[in-house]
GROMACS .gro file of C-alpha atoms in nm:
model
  514
    1UNK     CA    1  -1.081   0.999  -0.838
    2UNK     CA    2  -1.142   0.925  -1.207
    3UNK     CA    3  -1.460   0.793  -1.365
    4UNK     CA    4  -1.277   0.471  -1.447
    5UNK     CA    5  -1.178   0.427  -1.082
    6UNK     CA    6  -1.543   0.467  -0.975
    7UNK     CA    7  -1.653   0.215  -1.235
    8UNK     CA    8  -1.406  -0.047  -1.117
    9UNK     CA    9  -1.430   0.002  -0.740
   10UNK     CA   10  -1.463  -0.331  -0.563
   11UNK     CA   11  -1.766  -0.420  -0.354
   12UNK     CA   12  -1.836  -0.646  -0.057
   13UNK     CA   13  -1.805  -0.968  -0.258
   14UNK     CA   14  -1.455  -0.878  -0.373
   15UNK     CA   15  -1.341  -0.802  -0.018
   16UNK     CA   16  -1.480  -1.134   0.106
   17UNK     CA   17  -1.310  -1.299  -0.191
   18UNK     CA   18  -0.985  -1.140  -0.077
   19UNK     CA   19  -1.023  -1.324   0.253
   20UNK     CA   20  -1.049  -1.651   0.058
   21UNK     CA   21  -0.740  -1.565  -0.145
   22UNK     CA   22  -0.554  -1.498   0.178
   23UNK     CA   23  -0.585  -1.864   0.281
   24UNK     CA   24  -0.316  -2.011   0.051
   25UNK     CA   25  -0.094  -1.710   0.122
   26UNK     CA   26  -0.126  -1.779   0.493
   27UNK     CA   27  -0.056  -2.148   0.438
   28UNK     CA   28   0.260  -2.103   0.235
   29UNK     CA   29   0.417  -1.879   0.498
   30UNK     CA   30   0.304  -2.118   0.772
   31UNK     CA   31   0.474  -2.402   0.589
   32UNK     CA   32   0.804  -2.213   0.568
   33UNK     CA   33   0.822  -2.116   0.934
   34UNK     CA   34   0.699  -2.440   1.092
   35UNK     CA   35   0.943  -2.646   0.887
   36UNK     CA   36   1.239  -2.448   1.020
   37UNK     CA   37   1.121  -2.516   1.375
   38UNK     CA   38   1.081  -2.886   1.295
   39UNK     CA   39   1.437  -2.928   1.164
   40UNK     CA   40   1.592  -3.043   1.497
   41UNK     CA   41   1.325  -3.310   1.563
   42UNK     CA   42   1.314  -3.409   1.198
   43UNK     CA   43   1.693  -3.449   1.200
   44UNK     CA   44   1.682  -3.665   1.511
   45UNK     CA   45   1.415  -3.894   1.360
   46UNK     CA   46   1.512  -3.927   0.993
   47UNK     CA   47   1.884  -3.848   1.038
   48UNK     CA   48   1.934  -3.667   0.706
   49UNK     CA   49   2.281  -3.555   0.601
   50UNK     CA   50   2.356  -3.183   0.589
   51UNK     CA   51   2.291  -3.180   0.213
   52UNK     CA   52   1.964  -3.371   0.256
   53UNK     CA   53   1.860  -3.122   0.524
   54UNK     CA   54   1.917  -2.836   0.282
   55UNK     CA   55   1.720  -3.021   0.013
   56UNK     CA   56   1.430  -3.082   0.254
   57UNK     CA   57   1.420  -2.712   0.339
   58UNK     CA   58   1.470  -2.549   0.002
   59UNK     CA   59   1.361  -2.797  -0.269
   60UNK     CA   60   1.010  -2.665  -0.204
   61UNK     CA   61   1.115  -2.308  -0.277
   62UNK     CA   62   1.322  -2.405  -0.580
   63UNK     CA   63   1.037  -2.604  -0.737
   64UNK     CA   64   0.802  -2.313  -0.677
   65UNK     CA   65   1.051  -2.076  -0.837
   66UNK     CA   66   1.106  -2.313  -1.128
   67UNK     CA   67   0.737  -2.354  -1.207
   68UNK     CA   68   0.598  -2.011  -1.111
   69UNK     CA   69   0.636  -1.852  -1.455
   70UNK     CA   70   0.484  -2.159  -1.620
   71UNK     CA   71   0.190  -2.167  -1.379
   72UNK     CA   72   0.135  -1.792  -1.403
   73UNK     CA   73   0.105  -1.801  -1.781
   74UNK     CA   74  -0.096  -2.125  -1.762
   75UNK     CA   75  -0.346  -1.948  -1.538
   76UNK     CA   76  -0.376  -1.670  -1.795
   77UNK     CA   77  -0.473  -1.936  -2.049
   78UNK     CA   78  -0.696  -2.187  -1.865
   79UNK     CA   79  -0.837  -1.959  -1.596
   80UNK     CA   80  -0.685  -1.834  -1.273
   81UNK     CA   81  -0.954  -1.972  -1.043
   82UNK     CA   82  -0.937  -2.314  -1.208
   83UNK     CA   83  -0.562  -2.328  -1.164
   84UNK     CA   84  -0.592  -2.214  -0.802
   85UNK     CA   85  -0.839  -2.488  -0.713
   86UNK     CA   86  -0.639  -2.762  -0.887
   87UNK     CA   87  -0.324  -2.653  -0.710
   88UNK     CA   88  -0.501  -2.639  -0.374
   89UNK     CA   89  -0.617  -2.999  -0.406
   90UNK     CA   90  -0.269  -3.118  -0.505
   91UNK     CA   91  -0.106  -2.922  -0.223
   92UNK     CA   92  -0.332  -3.083   0.035
   93UNK     CA   93  -0.245  -3.433  -0.085
   94UNK     CA   94   0.129  -3.357  -0.097
   95UNK     CA   95   0.115  -3.213   0.257
   96UNK     CA   96  -0.028  -3.541   0.388
   97UNK     CA   97   0.247  -3.737   0.211
   98UNK     CA   98   0.513  -3.514   0.370
   99UNK     CA   99   0.361  -3.560   0.715
  100UNK     CA  100   0.398  -3.937   0.702
  101UNK     CA  101   0.734  -3.956   0.519
  102UNK     CA  102   0.953  -4.233   0.664
  103UNK     CA  103   1.290  -4.135   0.514
  104UNK     CA  104   1.476  -3.822   0.400
  105UNK     CA  105   1.427  -3.928   0.038
  106UNK     CA  106   1.049  -3.965   0.082
  107UNK     CA  107   1.025  -3.628   0.252
  108UNK     CA  108   1.228  -3.460  -0.023
  109UNK     CA  109   0.996  -3.618  -0.284
  110UNK     CA  110   0.684  -3.496  -0.100
  111UNK     CA  111   0.832  -3.149  -0.062
  112UNK     CA  112   0.902  -3.151  -0.436
  113UNK     CA  113   0.535  -3.222  -0.509
  114UNK     CA  114   0.435  -2.951  -0.262
  115UNK     CA  115   0.656  -2.707  -0.451
  116UNK     CA  116   0.499  -2.784  -0.788
  117UNK     CA  117   0.150  -2.751  -0.640
  118UNK     CA  118   0.249  -2.438  -0.447
  119UNK     CA  119   0.360  -2.277  -0.773
  120UNK     CA  120  -0.004  -2.266  -0.881
  121UNK     CA  121  -0.124  -2.087  -0.567
  122UNK     CA  122   0.071  -1.762  -0.540
  123UNK     CA  123   0.041  -1.628  -0.899
  124UNK     CA  124  -0.327  -1.730  -0.908
  125UNK     CA  125  -0.411  -1.546  -0.587
  126UNK     CA  126  -0.212  -1.234  -0.671
  127UNK     CA  127  -0.339  -1.205  -1.028
  128UNK     CA  128  -0.697  -1.250  -0.906
  129UNK     CA  129  -0.640  -0.971  -0.653
  130UNK     CA  130  -0.510  -0.750  -0.933
  131UNK     CA  131  -0.813  -0.827  -1.151
  132UNK     CA  132  -1.073  -0.796  -0.875
  133UNK     CA  133  -0.938  -0.461  -0.748
  134UNK     CA  134  -0.895  -0.240  -1.054
  135UNK     CA  135  -0.904   0.089  -0.864
  136UNK     CA  136  -0.542   0.181  -0.790
  137UNK     CA  137  -0.593   0.276  -0.424
  138UNK     CA  138  -0.804  -0.030  -0.351
  139UNK     CA  139  -0.553  -0.249  -0.531
  140UNK     CA  140  -0.265  -0.112  -0.323
  141UNK     CA  141  -0.456  -0.175   0.001
  142UNK     CA  142  -0.570  -0.522  -0.115
  143UNK     CA  143  -0.214  -0.622  -0.205
  144UNK     CA  144  -0.096  -0.483   0.129
  145UNK     CA  145  -0.351  -0.705   0.306
  146UNK     CA  146  -0.249  -0.999   0.085
  147UNK     CA  147   0.116  -0.945   0.181
  148UNK     CA  148   0.016  -0.900   0.545
  149UNK     CA  149  -0.143  -1.245   0.546
  150UNK     CA  150   0.195  -1.383   0.452
  151UNK     CA  151   0.331  -1.194   0.751
  152UNK     CA  152   0.049  -1.327   0.970
  153UNK     CA  153   0.143  -1.679   0.870
  154UNK     CA  154   0.498  -1.609   0.978
  155UNK     CA  155   0.362  -1.483   1.311
  156UNK     CA  156   0.126  -1.774   1.366
  157UNK     CA  157   0.362  -2.037   1.229
  158UNK     CA  158   0.618  -2.047   1.510
  159UNK     CA  159   0.352  -2.057   1.781
  160UNK     CA  160   0.126  -2.309   1.603
  161UNK     CA  161   0.424  -2.516   1.497
  162UNK     CA  162   0.580  -2.500   1.842
  163UNK     CA  163   0.256  -2.612   2.004
  164UNK     CA  164   0.224  -2.902   1.760
  165UNK     CA  165   0.586  -3.007   1.808
  166UNK     CA  166   0.544  -2.998   2.186
  167UNK     CA  167   0.255  -3.246   2.167
  168UNK     CA  168   0.293  -3.440   1.840
  169UNK     CA  169   0.558  -3.567   1.600
  170UNK     CA  170   0.734  -3.341   1.348
  171UNK     CA  171   0.506  -3.450   1.062
  172UNK     CA  172   0.207  -3.282   1.226
  173UNK     CA  173   0.329  -2.941   1.106
  174UNK     CA  174   0.256  -3.040   0.746
  175UNK     CA  175  -0.102  -3.141   0.823
  176UNK     CA  176  -0.189  -2.772   0.878
  177UNK     CA  177  -0.227  -2.745   0.501
  178UNK     CA  178  -0.504  -3.002   0.468
  179UNK     CA  179  -0.797  -2.816   0.636
  180UNK     CA  180  -0.686  -2.481   0.488
  181UNK     CA  181  -0.690  -2.619   0.135
  182UNK     CA  182  -1.024  -2.791   0.199
  183UNK     CA  183  -1.180  -2.458   0.305
  184UNK     CA  184  -1.043  -2.287  -0.005
  185UNK     CA  185  -1.189  -2.554  -0.232
  186UNK     CA  186  -1.531  -2.511  -0.071
  187UNK     CA  187  -1.541  -2.130  -0.084
  188UNK     CA  188  -1.368  -2.046  -0.414
  189UNK     CA  189  -1.651  -2.141  -0.655
  190UNK     CA  190  -1.891  -1.906  -0.476
  191UNK     CA  191  -1.671  -1.606  -0.402
  192UNK     CA  192  -1.402  -1.588  -0.671
  193UNK     CA  193  -1.467  -1.494  -1.035
  194UNK     CA  194  -1.283  -1.664  -1.320
  195UNK     CA  195  -1.041  -1.461  -1.533
  196UNK     CA  196  -0.850  -1.572  -1.839
  197UNK     CA  197  -0.693  -1.424  -2.150
  198UNK     CA  198  -0.863  -1.592  -2.447
  199UNK     CA  199  -0.599  -1.453  -2.685
  200UNK     CA  200  -0.295  -1.570  -2.489
  201UNK     CA  201  -0.172  -1.833  -2.737
  202UNK     CA  202  -0.044  -2.185  -2.669
  203UNK     CA  203   0.188  -2.275  -2.385
  204UNK     CA  204   0.542  -2.333  -2.516
  205UNK     CA  205   0.655  -2.661  -2.362
  206UNK     CA  206   1.012  -2.613  -2.479
  207UNK     CA  207   1.032  -2.295  -2.276
  208UNK     CA  208   0.899  -2.479  -1.972
  209UNK     CA  209   1.173  -2.738  -2.010
  210UNK     CA  210   1.440  -2.474  -2.055
  211UNK     CA  211   1.328  -2.287  -1.744
  212UNK     CA  212   1.366  -2.603  -1.537
  213UNK     CA  213   1.694  -2.690  -1.711
  214UNK     CA  214   1.819  -2.353  -1.591
  215UNK     CA  215   1.699  -2.371  -1.233
  216UNK     CA  216   1.768  -2.726  -1.122
  217UNK     CA  217   2.131  -2.773  -1.236
  218UNK     CA  218   2.232  -2.440  -1.083
  219UNK     CA  219   2.062  -2.539  -0.757
  220UNK     CA  220   2.233  -2.877  -0.752
  221UNK     CA  221   2.569  -2.718  -0.824
  222UNK     CA  222   2.535  -2.474  -0.535
  223UNK     CA  223   2.456  -2.758  -0.296
  224UNK     CA  224   2.749  -2.967  -0.417
  225UNK     CA  225   2.980  -2.670  -0.365
  226UNK     CA  226   2.851  -2.646  -0.009
  227UNK     CA  227   2.916  -3.013   0.065
  228UNK     CA  228   3.235  -3.093  -0.127
  229UNK     CA  229   3.385  -2.757  -0.220
  230UNK     CA  230   3.506  -2.655  -0.564
  231UNK     CA  231   3.509  -2.950  -0.806
  232UNK     CA  232   3.431  -3.061  -1.158
  233UNK     CA  233   3.071  -3.174  -1.091
  234UNK     CA  234   2.933  -2.854  -0.933
  235UNK     CA  235   3.112  -2.632  -1.186
  236UNK     CA  236   2.977  -2.844  -1.473
  237UNK     CA  237   2.616  -2.845  -1.348
  238UNK     CA  238   2.615  -2.471  -1.282
  239UNK     CA  239   2.758  -2.410  -1.629
  240UNK     CA  240   2.489  -2.630  -1.786
  241UNK     CA  241   2.221  -2.432  -1.604
  242UNK     CA  242   2.362  -2.098  -1.716
  243UNK     CA  243   2.381  -2.213  -2.078
  244UNK     CA  244   2.020  -2.330  -2.060
  245UNK     CA  245   1.929  -1.988  -1.920
  246UNK     CA  246   2.086  -1.811  -2.214
  247UNK     CA  247   1.899  -2.036  -2.458
  248UNK     CA  248   1.577  -1.973  -2.265
  249UNK     CA  249   1.613  -1.594  -2.290
  250UNK     CA  250   1.693  -1.608  -2.661
  251UNK     CA  251   1.390  -1.829  -2.727
  252UNK     CA  252   1.159  -1.595  -2.538
  253UNK     CA  253   1.274  -1.303  -2.752
  254UNK     CA  254   1.185  -1.495  -3.071
  255UNK     CA  255   0.841  -1.626  -2.970
  256UNK     CA  256   0.520  -1.439  -3.052
  257UNK     CA  257   0.363  -1.567  -2.728
  258UNK     CA  258   0.660  -1.626  -2.495
  259UNK     CA  259   0.644  -1.802  -2.164
  260UNK     CA  260   0.818  -1.498  -2.017
  261UNK     CA  261   0.789  -1.156  -2.181
  262UNK     CA  262   1.145  -1.026  -2.162
  263UNK     CA  263   1.030  -0.674  -2.253
  264UNK     CA  264   0.892  -0.639  -1.902
  265UNK     CA  265   1.246  -0.615  -1.768
  266UNK     CA  266   1.306  -0.301  -1.973
  267UNK     CA  267   1.090  -0.106  -1.726
  268UNK     CA  268   1.316   0.033  -1.451
  269UNK     CA  269   1.036   0.033  -1.195
  270UNK     CA  270   0.944  -0.329  -1.272
  271UNK     CA  271   1.305  -0.448  -1.257
  272UNK     CA  272   1.394  -0.238  -0.953
  273UNK     CA  273   1.100  -0.376  -0.757
  274UNK     CA  274   1.189  -0.734  -0.851
  275UNK     CA  275   1.553  -0.698  -0.748
  276UNK     CA  276   1.457  -0.529  -0.419
  277UNK     CA  277   1.222  -0.813  -0.328
  278UNK     CA  278   1.470  -1.077  -0.444
  279UNK     CA  279   1.753  -0.956  -0.222
  280UNK     CA  280   1.536  -0.863   0.076
  281UNK     CA  281   1.350  -1.194   0.096
  282UNK     CA  282   1.666  -1.389   0.015
  283UNK     CA  283   1.854  -1.246   0.310
  284UNK     CA  284   1.556  -1.298   0.540
  285UNK     CA  285   1.507  -1.658   0.425
  286UNK     CA  286   1.873  -1.739   0.477
  287UNK     CA  287   1.912  -1.580   0.819
  288UNK     CA  288   1.579  -1.721   0.946
  289UNK     CA  289   1.721  -2.074   0.923
  290UNK     CA  290   2.010  -1.974   1.150
  291UNK     CA  291   1.788  -1.792   1.399
  292UNK     CA  292   1.543  -2.078   1.455
  293UNK     CA  293   1.828  -2.324   1.509
  294UNK     CA  294   2.015  -2.079   1.734
  295UNK     CA  295   1.711  -2.051   1.960
  296UNK     CA  296   1.671  -2.428   1.993
  297UNK     CA  297   2.019  -2.574   1.956
  298UNK     CA  298   2.234  -2.299   2.110
  299UNK     CA  299   1.995  -2.145   2.364
  300UNK     CA  300   1.817  -2.475   2.435
  301UNK     CA  301   1.459  -2.346   2.395
  302UNK     CA  302   1.165  -2.570   2.316
  303UNK     CA  303   0.996  -2.522   1.976
  304UNK     CA  304   0.706  -2.337   2.142
  305UNK     CA  305   0.930  -2.101   2.339
  306UNK     CA  306   1.140  -2.041   2.029
  307UNK     CA  307   0.823  -1.951   1.841
  308UNK     CA  308   0.722  -1.704   2.111
  309UNK     CA  309   1.060  -1.529   2.087
  310UNK     CA  310   0.995  -1.481   1.713
  311UNK     CA  311   0.657  -1.312   1.768
  312UNK     CA  312   0.793  -0.954   1.810
  313UNK     CA  313   0.958  -0.971   1.468
  314UNK     CA  314   0.644  -1.113   1.308
  315UNK     CA  315   0.432  -0.839   1.466
  316UNK     CA  316   0.667  -0.576   1.325
  317UNK     CA  317   0.633  -0.737   0.982
  318UNK     CA  318   0.252  -0.724   0.997
  319UNK     CA  319   0.238  -0.360   1.107
  320UNK     CA  320   0.492  -0.250   0.847
  321UNK     CA  321   0.313  -0.436   0.566
  322UNK     CA  322  -0.019  -0.269   0.648
  323UNK     CA  323   0.123   0.079   0.702
  324UNK     CA  324   0.348   0.090   0.395
  325UNK     CA  325   0.077   0.137   0.125
  326UNK     CA  326  -0.082   0.420   0.325
  327UNK     CA  327   0.249   0.602   0.383
  328UNK     CA  328   0.355   0.553   0.020
  329UNK     CA  329   0.047   0.743  -0.104
  330UNK     CA  330   0.211   1.061   0.021
  331UNK     CA  331   0.581   0.989   0.036
  332UNK     CA  332   0.622   0.765  -0.267
  333UNK     CA  333   0.740   0.403  -0.281
  334UNK     CA  334   1.108   0.488  -0.340
  335UNK     CA  335   1.143   0.668  -0.007
  336UNK     CA  336   0.942   0.408   0.184
  337UNK     CA  337   1.124   0.107   0.034
  338UNK     CA  338   1.462   0.280   0.069
  339UNK     CA  339   1.398   0.357   0.437
  340UNK     CA  340   1.270   0.003   0.497
  341UNK     CA  341   1.579  -0.156   0.344
  342UNK     CA  342   1.803   0.076   0.548
  343UNK     CA  343   1.626  -0.047   0.864
  344UNK     CA  344   1.683  -0.408   0.756
  345UNK     CA  345   2.051  -0.329   0.704
  346UNK     CA  346   2.074  -0.199   1.062
  347UNK     CA  347   1.909  -0.520   1.181
  348UNK     CA  348   2.172  -0.731   1.009
  349UNK     CA  349   2.442  -0.515   1.170
  350UNK     CA  350   2.302  -0.607   1.512
  351UNK     CA  351   2.295  -0.976   1.417
  352UNK     CA  352   2.668  -0.966   1.339
  353UNK     CA  353   2.727  -0.901   1.711
  354UNK     CA  354   2.534  -1.202   1.848
  355UNK     CA  355   2.727  -1.424   2.090
  356UNK     CA  356   2.670  -1.779   2.208
  357UNK     CA  357   2.601  -1.710   2.576
  358UNK     CA  358   2.445  -1.361   2.589
  359UNK     CA  359   2.314  -1.302   2.241
  360UNK     CA  360   1.940  -1.362   2.275
  361UNK     CA  361   1.816  -1.000   2.330
  362UNK     CA  362   2.044  -0.872   2.055
  363UNK     CA  363   1.928  -1.146   1.819
  364UNK     CA  364   1.561  -1.066   1.877
  365UNK     CA  365   1.617  -0.690   1.837
  366UNK     CA  366   1.813  -0.739   1.515
  367UNK     CA  367   1.553  -0.974   1.370
  368UNK     CA  368   1.274  -0.728   1.455
  369UNK     CA  369   1.452  -0.461   1.249
  370UNK     CA  370   1.515  -0.702   0.962
  371UNK     CA  371   1.146  -0.793   0.947
  372UNK     CA  372   1.037  -0.432   0.993
  373UNK     CA  373   1.215  -0.348   0.669
  374UNK     CA  374   1.100  -0.657   0.480
  375UNK     CA  375   0.726  -0.586   0.507
  376UNK     CA  376   0.716  -0.256   0.311
  377UNK     CA  377   0.958  -0.387   0.049
  378UNK     CA  378   0.739  -0.687  -0.028
  379UNK     CA  379   0.402  -0.510  -0.011
  380UNK     CA  380   0.499  -0.207  -0.220
  381UNK     CA  381   0.726  -0.402  -0.454
  382UNK     CA  382   0.445  -0.644  -0.536
  383UNK     CA  383   0.203  -0.359  -0.608
  384UNK     CA  384   0.458  -0.195  -0.839
  385UNK     CA  385   0.512  -0.521  -1.029
  386UNK     CA  386   0.147  -0.608  -1.092
  387UNK     CA  387   0.047  -0.244  -1.135
  388UNK     CA  388   0.287  -0.184  -1.423
  389UNK     CA  389   0.141  -0.437  -1.669
  390UNK     CA  390  -0.192  -0.468  -1.856
  391UNK     CA  391  -0.461  -0.683  -1.689
  392UNK     CA  392  -0.426  -0.982  -1.922
  393UNK     CA  393  -0.059  -1.014  -1.821
  394UNK     CA  394  -0.137  -1.007  -1.450
  395UNK     CA  395  -0.073  -1.381  -1.413
  396UNK     CA  396   0.272  -1.362  -1.571
  397UNK     CA  397   0.365  -1.047  -1.376
  398UNK     CA  398   0.242  -1.200  -1.051
  399UNK     CA  399   0.447  -1.510  -1.126
  400UNK     CA  400   0.759  -1.301  -1.184
  401UNK     CA  401   0.705  -1.119  -0.855
  402UNK     CA  402   0.661  -1.446  -0.671
  403UNK     CA  403   0.955  -1.600  -0.856
  404UNK     CA  404   1.180  -1.322  -0.732
  405UNK     CA  405   1.076  -1.379  -0.371
  406UNK     CA  406   1.067  -1.760  -0.380
  407UNK     CA  407   1.395  -1.785  -0.567
  408UNK     CA  408   1.540  -1.525  -0.335
  409UNK     CA  409   1.442  -1.725  -0.027
  410UNK     CA  410   1.566  -2.052  -0.178
  411UNK     CA  411   1.898  -1.908  -0.291
  412UNK     CA  412   1.930  -1.725   0.042
  413UNK     CA  413   1.889  -2.053   0.229
  414UNK     CA  414   2.129  -2.232  -0.004
  415UNK     CA  415   2.388  -1.953  -0.017
  416UNK     CA  416   2.389  -1.844   0.346
  417UNK     CA  417   2.333  -2.202   0.459
  418UNK     CA  418   2.635  -2.314   0.260
  419UNK     CA  419   2.843  -2.030   0.402
  420UNK     CA  420   2.736  -2.113   0.756
  421UNK     CA  421   2.812  -2.483   0.704
  422UNK     CA  422   3.160  -2.403   0.571
  423UNK     CA  423   3.234  -2.170   0.864
  424UNK     CA  424   3.100  -2.427   1.112
  425UNK     CA  425   3.311  -2.714   0.977
  426UNK     CA  426   3.622  -2.499   0.963
  427UNK     CA  427   3.604  -2.448   1.341
  428UNK     CA  428   3.525  -2.806   1.444
  429UNK     CA  429   3.827  -3.021   1.538
  430UNK     CA  430   3.932  -3.265   1.265
  431UNK     CA  431   3.917  -3.560   1.507
  432UNK     CA  432   3.555  -3.489   1.610
  433UNK     CA  433   3.290  -3.752   1.527
  434UNK     CA  434   3.139  -3.726   1.180
  435UNK     CA  435   2.797  -3.625   1.317
  436UNK     CA  436   2.952  -3.332   1.502
  437UNK     CA  437   3.152  -3.218   1.201
  438UNK     CA  438   2.844  -3.235   0.976
  439UNK     CA  439   2.597  -3.002   1.153
  440UNK     CA  440   2.508  -2.871   1.498
  441UNK     CA  441   2.175  -3.054   1.470
  442UNK     CA  442   2.370  -3.376   1.406
  443UNK     CA  443   2.586  -3.308   1.709
  444UNK     CA  444   2.280  -3.257   1.929
  445UNK     CA  445   2.108  -3.567   1.790
  446UNK     CA  446   2.419  -3.775   1.862
  447UNK     CA  447   2.405  -3.676   2.230
  448UNK     CA  448   2.723  -3.468   2.222
  449UNK     CA  449   2.790  -3.277   2.545
  450UNK     CA  450   3.063  -3.096   2.733
  451UNK     CA  451   3.339  -2.895   2.569
  452UNK     CA  452   3.280  -3.042   2.222
  453UNK     CA  453   2.914  -2.933   2.222
  454UNK     CA  454   3.017  -2.584   2.338
  455UNK     CA  455   3.268  -2.568   2.054
  456UNK     CA  456   2.997  -2.674   1.808
  457UNK     CA  457   2.758  -2.409   1.939
  458UNK     CA  458   3.023  -2.139   1.913
  459UNK     CA  459   3.108  -2.252   1.559
  460UNK     CA  460   2.740  -2.232   1.463
  461UNK     CA  461   2.709  -1.882   1.612
  462UNK     CA  462   3.011  -1.772   1.409
  463UNK     CA  463   2.837  -1.907   1.100
  464UNK     CA  464   2.529  -1.700   1.190
  465UNK     CA  465   2.729  -1.379   1.228
  466UNK     CA  466   2.912  -1.448   0.901
  467UNK     CA  467   2.579  -1.488   0.721
  468UNK     CA  468   2.457  -1.163   0.881
  469UNK     CA  469   2.765  -0.983   0.749
  470UNK     CA  470   2.670  -1.085   0.396
  471UNK     CA  471   2.319  -0.958   0.472
  472UNK     CA  472   2.460  -0.616   0.567
  473UNK     CA  473   2.650  -0.581   0.241
  474UNK     CA  474   2.375  -0.698   0.005
  475UNK     CA  475   2.090  -0.516   0.177
  476UNK     CA  476   2.285  -0.190   0.183
  477UNK     CA  477   2.360  -0.225  -0.189
  478UNK     CA  478   1.997  -0.292  -0.283
  479UNK     CA  479   1.886   0.007  -0.073
  480UNK     CA  480   2.075   0.237  -0.308
  481UNK     CA  481   1.945   0.049  -0.612
  482UNK     CA  482   1.582   0.078  -0.498
  483UNK     CA  483   1.604   0.453  -0.444
  484UNK     CA  484   1.761   0.507  -0.789
  485UNK     CA  485   1.523   0.285  -0.987
  486UNK     CA  486   1.195   0.367  -0.812
  487UNK     CA  487   1.231   0.744  -0.764
  488UNK     CA  488   1.036   0.818  -1.085
  489UNK     CA  489   0.717   0.682  -0.924
  490UNK     CA  490   0.599   0.968  -0.706
  491UNK     CA  491   0.317   0.779  -0.531
  492UNK     CA  492   0.166   0.431  -0.557
  493UNK     CA  493  -0.128   0.585  -0.741
  494UNK     CA  494   0.091   0.673  -1.039
  495UNK     CA  495   0.034   0.329  -1.189
  496UNK     CA  496  -0.342   0.363  -1.186
  497UNK     CA  497  -0.600   0.133  -1.332
  498UNK     CA  498  -0.684   0.362  -1.625
  499UNK     CA  499  -0.331   0.452  -1.734
  500UNK     CA  500  -0.187   0.311  -2.059
  501UNK     CA  501   0.024   0.059  -1.865
  502UNK     CA  502  -0.292  -0.094  -1.720
  503UNK     CA  503  -0.505  -0.100  -2.038
  504UNK     CA  504  -0.539  -0.431  -2.226
  505UNK     CA  505  -0.288  -0.466  -2.509
  506UNK     CA  506  -0.420  -0.459  -2.867
  507UNK     CA  507  -0.567  -0.801  -2.941
  508UNK     CA  508  -0.566  -0.900  -2.576
  509UNK     CA  509  -0.904  -1.001  -2.435
  510UNK     CA  510  -0.949  -1.055  -2.063
  511UNK     CA  511  -1.273  -1.237  -1.991
  512UNK     CA  512  -1.448  -1.267  -1.658
  513UNK     CA  513  -1.696  -1.544  -1.589
  514UNK     CA  514  -1.877  -1.638  -1.274
   0.00000   0.00000   0.00000
């Protein structure tokens, strides 16, 4: 252990502060899982179209992904604790609005506000963890715990959400965020220090606009492709988004203080970790939507029972997230992440074999393996991302890490969801009612029964197995990529707090105030 490590070792206050930072992490994962469980009841009450259902689910993730880089760099400038507290207050208000939404449009609007507010939470918490735990071993463990809280939210979410949905209306799942955000606002001023880079420069508003002009048209185009197929409008909007993305990258390369430092992507470890997390979380986010609906709409389970069937996978995720940093100290992150992704690939293989009538044990076993591989990839990938930049860039690096996961989940939901919808509609008779042809949830809400409902359930299951097949291919490919790009890092201690990568850049001043 170096003298610098001893100097920067965290004490009791920092570890208690970590517990406070875990609250928004827990909440965001709770929000993701409980919403998926609420989709059938929400669909029956508000009767959204298939496209509106996708917007309700993933507009939150897309807004987070769109604003994460902006909020991460904003936190570097105005203070990470200040940004965290402002976002927590806004998230609590938006959660209440979502709970009492009376139409699909109102719920989509509330989820949009939740996404913007949520974009302030994740980079703030992760960058504060990076700043509070400067010792490399402590930082790896702290980030592992931080990632585990996300896993804990996934574990608690189905059970808590199922219990709420068994006794209250679907909007009650959103009210979970209100007390959690209130507790964070009370504790943060006493337990969390303030960090900011006083030499960060001004926020470039043009870059903010370009980042959104890239994200939103591409998202809209993907959804239009899912609903109407190939046409002029989706092709045009996707093209506009890609052009805006090119302009964004070129502007970042010219700016002295860019919104996004493109030089970070030149580091193979940094880029390899981002891509690994992007693909892994994307496949999990996409397949999770199918699994929750399969449990309720195909197997006929209540929300609470469906949540209980998801507990084994969530437990595997928690154990893997905690164990990964410890194992990686000896074996190295490349081997651990590579093995984890290989396990996820095997899980997707099992999911391709799920059937309508007798597929429940196989589905649970496959999902356990998928989650078992996701935990180490996220925990170690996050540590590699924030550990490879100087402290004053921790907010931006944290935002990039979160962007990769949030965008991965959102695109996974949109991509696999669109694939599943296309497969489902292809197998439904042309003369079936519109509600049946739209979605399985629509068929169930319309009171469909008999042979037509069985056909709809079989069509949905085929969509699930088709999505799992895509998961096999992409997860196997990123397994090879992770091993090749991360093999130069022998252990997670290689990116230590006193190495050149972790020292403040010339002219960069990171200030800490109580």
